[in-house]
Coordinates of N, CA and C in Angstrom, one line a residue:
X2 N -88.8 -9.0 -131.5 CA -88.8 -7.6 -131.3 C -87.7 -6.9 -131.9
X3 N -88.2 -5.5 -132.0 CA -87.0 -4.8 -132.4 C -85.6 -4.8 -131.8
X4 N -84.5 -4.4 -132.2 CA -83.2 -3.7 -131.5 C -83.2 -2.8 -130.8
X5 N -83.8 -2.1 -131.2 CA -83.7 -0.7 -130.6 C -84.6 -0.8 -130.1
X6 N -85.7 -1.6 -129.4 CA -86.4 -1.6 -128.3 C -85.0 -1.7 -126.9
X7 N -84.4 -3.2 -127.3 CA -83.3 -3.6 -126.6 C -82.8 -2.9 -125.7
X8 N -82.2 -1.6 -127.1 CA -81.4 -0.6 -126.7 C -81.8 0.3 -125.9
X9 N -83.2 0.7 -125.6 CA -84.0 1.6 -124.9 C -84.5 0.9 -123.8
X10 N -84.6 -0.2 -123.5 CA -85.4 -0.5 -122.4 C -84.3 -1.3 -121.8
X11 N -83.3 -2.0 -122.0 CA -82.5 -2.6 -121.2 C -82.1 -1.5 -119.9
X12 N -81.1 -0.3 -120.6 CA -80.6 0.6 -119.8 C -81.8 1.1 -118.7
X13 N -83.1 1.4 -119.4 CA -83.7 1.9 -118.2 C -84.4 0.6 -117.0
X14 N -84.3 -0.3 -117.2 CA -84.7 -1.4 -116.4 C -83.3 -1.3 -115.4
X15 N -82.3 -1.4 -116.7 CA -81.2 -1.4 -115.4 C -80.7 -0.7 -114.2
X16 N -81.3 1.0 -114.7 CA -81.6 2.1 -113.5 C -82.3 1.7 -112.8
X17 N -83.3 1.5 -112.9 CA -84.3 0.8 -111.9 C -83.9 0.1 -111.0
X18 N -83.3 -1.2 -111.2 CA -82.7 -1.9 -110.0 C -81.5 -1.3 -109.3
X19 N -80.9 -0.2 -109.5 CA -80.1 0.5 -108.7 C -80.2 0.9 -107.5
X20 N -79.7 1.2 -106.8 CA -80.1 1.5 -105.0 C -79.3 2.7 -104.8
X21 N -79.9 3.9 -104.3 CA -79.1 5.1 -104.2 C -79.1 5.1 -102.7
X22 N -77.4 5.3 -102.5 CA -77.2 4.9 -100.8 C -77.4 6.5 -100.3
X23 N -77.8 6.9 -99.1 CA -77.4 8.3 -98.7 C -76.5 9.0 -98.4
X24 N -76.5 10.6 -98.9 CA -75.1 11.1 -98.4 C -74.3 10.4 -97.3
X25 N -73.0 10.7 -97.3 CA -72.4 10.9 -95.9 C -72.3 11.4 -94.7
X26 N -72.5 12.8 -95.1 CA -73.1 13.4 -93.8 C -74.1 14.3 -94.0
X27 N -75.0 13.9 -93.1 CA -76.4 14.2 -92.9 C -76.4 15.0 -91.8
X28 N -77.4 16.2 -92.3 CA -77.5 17.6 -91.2 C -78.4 16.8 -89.8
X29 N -77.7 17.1 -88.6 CA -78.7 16.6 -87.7 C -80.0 17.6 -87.7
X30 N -81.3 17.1 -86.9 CA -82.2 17.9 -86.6 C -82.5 18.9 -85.8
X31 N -81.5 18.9 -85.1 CA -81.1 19.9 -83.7 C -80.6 21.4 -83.8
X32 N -80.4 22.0 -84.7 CA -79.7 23.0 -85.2 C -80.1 24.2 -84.1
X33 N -81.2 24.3 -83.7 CA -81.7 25.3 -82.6 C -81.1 25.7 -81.6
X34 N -80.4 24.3 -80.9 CA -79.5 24.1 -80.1 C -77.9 24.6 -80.2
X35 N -77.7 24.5 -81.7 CA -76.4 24.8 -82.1 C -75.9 25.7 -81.3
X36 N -74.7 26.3 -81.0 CA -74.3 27.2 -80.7 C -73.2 27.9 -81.7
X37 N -73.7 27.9 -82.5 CA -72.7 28.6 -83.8 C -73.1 30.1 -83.5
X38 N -71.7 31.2 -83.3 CA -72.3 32.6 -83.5 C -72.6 33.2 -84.6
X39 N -73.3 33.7 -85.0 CA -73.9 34.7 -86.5 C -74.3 36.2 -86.4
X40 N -73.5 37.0 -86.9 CA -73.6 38.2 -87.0 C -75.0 38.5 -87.4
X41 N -75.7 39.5 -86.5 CA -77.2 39.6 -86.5 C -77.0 40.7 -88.1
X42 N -78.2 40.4 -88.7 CA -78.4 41.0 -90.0 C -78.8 42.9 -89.8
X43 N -78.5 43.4 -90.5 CA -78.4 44.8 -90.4 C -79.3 45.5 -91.9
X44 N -79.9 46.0 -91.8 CA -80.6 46.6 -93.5 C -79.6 47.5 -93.7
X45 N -79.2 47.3 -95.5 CA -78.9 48.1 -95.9 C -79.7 48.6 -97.2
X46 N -79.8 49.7 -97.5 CA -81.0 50.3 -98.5 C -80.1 49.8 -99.8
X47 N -80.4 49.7 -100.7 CA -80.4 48.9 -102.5 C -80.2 50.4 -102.8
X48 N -80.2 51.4 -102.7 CA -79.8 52.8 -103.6 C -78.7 53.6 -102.1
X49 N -78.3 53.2 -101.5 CA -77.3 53.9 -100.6 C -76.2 54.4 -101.4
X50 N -75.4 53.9 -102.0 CA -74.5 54.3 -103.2 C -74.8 55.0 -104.2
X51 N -75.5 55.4 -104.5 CA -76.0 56.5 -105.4 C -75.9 57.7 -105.4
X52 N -75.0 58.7 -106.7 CA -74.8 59.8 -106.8 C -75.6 59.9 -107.9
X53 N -76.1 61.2 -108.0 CA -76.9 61.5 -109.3 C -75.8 61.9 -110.4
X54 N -75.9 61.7 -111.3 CA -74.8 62.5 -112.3 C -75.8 62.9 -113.8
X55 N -75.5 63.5 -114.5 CA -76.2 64.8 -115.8 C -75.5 64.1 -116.9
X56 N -76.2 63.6 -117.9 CA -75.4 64.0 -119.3 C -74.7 65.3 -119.3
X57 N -73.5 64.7 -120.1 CA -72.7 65.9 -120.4 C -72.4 65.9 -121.7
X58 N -72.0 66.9 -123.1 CA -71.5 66.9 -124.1 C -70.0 66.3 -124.2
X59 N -69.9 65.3 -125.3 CA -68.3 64.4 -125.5 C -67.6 65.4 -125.7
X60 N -66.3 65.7 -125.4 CA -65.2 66.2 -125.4 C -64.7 65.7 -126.8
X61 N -63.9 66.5 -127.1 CA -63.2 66.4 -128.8 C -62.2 64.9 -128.1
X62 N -62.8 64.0 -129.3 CA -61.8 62.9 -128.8 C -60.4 62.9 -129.2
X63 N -59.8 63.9 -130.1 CA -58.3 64.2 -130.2 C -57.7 64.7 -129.2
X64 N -58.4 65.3 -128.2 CA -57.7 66.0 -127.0 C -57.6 64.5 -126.1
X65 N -58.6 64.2 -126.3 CA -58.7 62.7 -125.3 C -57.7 61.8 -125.5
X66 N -57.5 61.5 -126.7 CA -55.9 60.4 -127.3 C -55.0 60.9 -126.8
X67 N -54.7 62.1 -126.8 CA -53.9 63.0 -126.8 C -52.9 62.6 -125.6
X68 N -53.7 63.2 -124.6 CA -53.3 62.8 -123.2 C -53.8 61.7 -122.7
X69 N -53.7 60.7 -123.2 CA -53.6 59.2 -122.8 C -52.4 58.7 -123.7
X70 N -51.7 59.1 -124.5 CA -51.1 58.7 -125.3 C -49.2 58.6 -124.8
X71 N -48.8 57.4 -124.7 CA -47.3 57.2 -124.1 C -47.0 58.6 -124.7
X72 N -45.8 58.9 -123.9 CA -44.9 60.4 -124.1 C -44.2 60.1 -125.2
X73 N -43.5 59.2 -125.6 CA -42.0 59.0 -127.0 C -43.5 58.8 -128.3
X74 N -44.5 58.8 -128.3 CA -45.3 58.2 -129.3 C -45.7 60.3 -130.4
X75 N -44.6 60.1 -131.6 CA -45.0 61.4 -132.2 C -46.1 61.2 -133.0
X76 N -47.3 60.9 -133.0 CA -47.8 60.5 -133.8 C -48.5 62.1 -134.6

């Protein structure tokens, strides 16, 4: 047979005989019982935050540099 059969079927035979042990800790079944407190859920609307706002015409962007621009900068 080929090599590269070798190389392909070794590794997966070898997965195969592997044994995957279970997590560590496991959720019990009981959870109903729990006594954990949980803040009861409240709706809030998906557009509550919304202001409408308008296009507006750009402002000359020299005025805009202008006054953003450090004070010592004479440019």
């Amino acid at each position: 047979m080929r090599p590269l059969f070798y190389v392909v079927a070794l590794p997966l035979f070898a997965s195969g005989c592997t044994t995957t042990l279970p997590p560590d800790v496991i959720a019990s079944g009981d959870l109903a019982a729990s006594e954990v407190k949980v803040r009861p859920l409240r709706y809030t609307s998906p557009v509550s935050g919304y202001t409408h706002r308008v296009p507006v015409d750009p402002k000359p962007w020299r005025n805009q540099n202008d006054a953003q621009a450090p004070e010592g900068d004479a440019s």
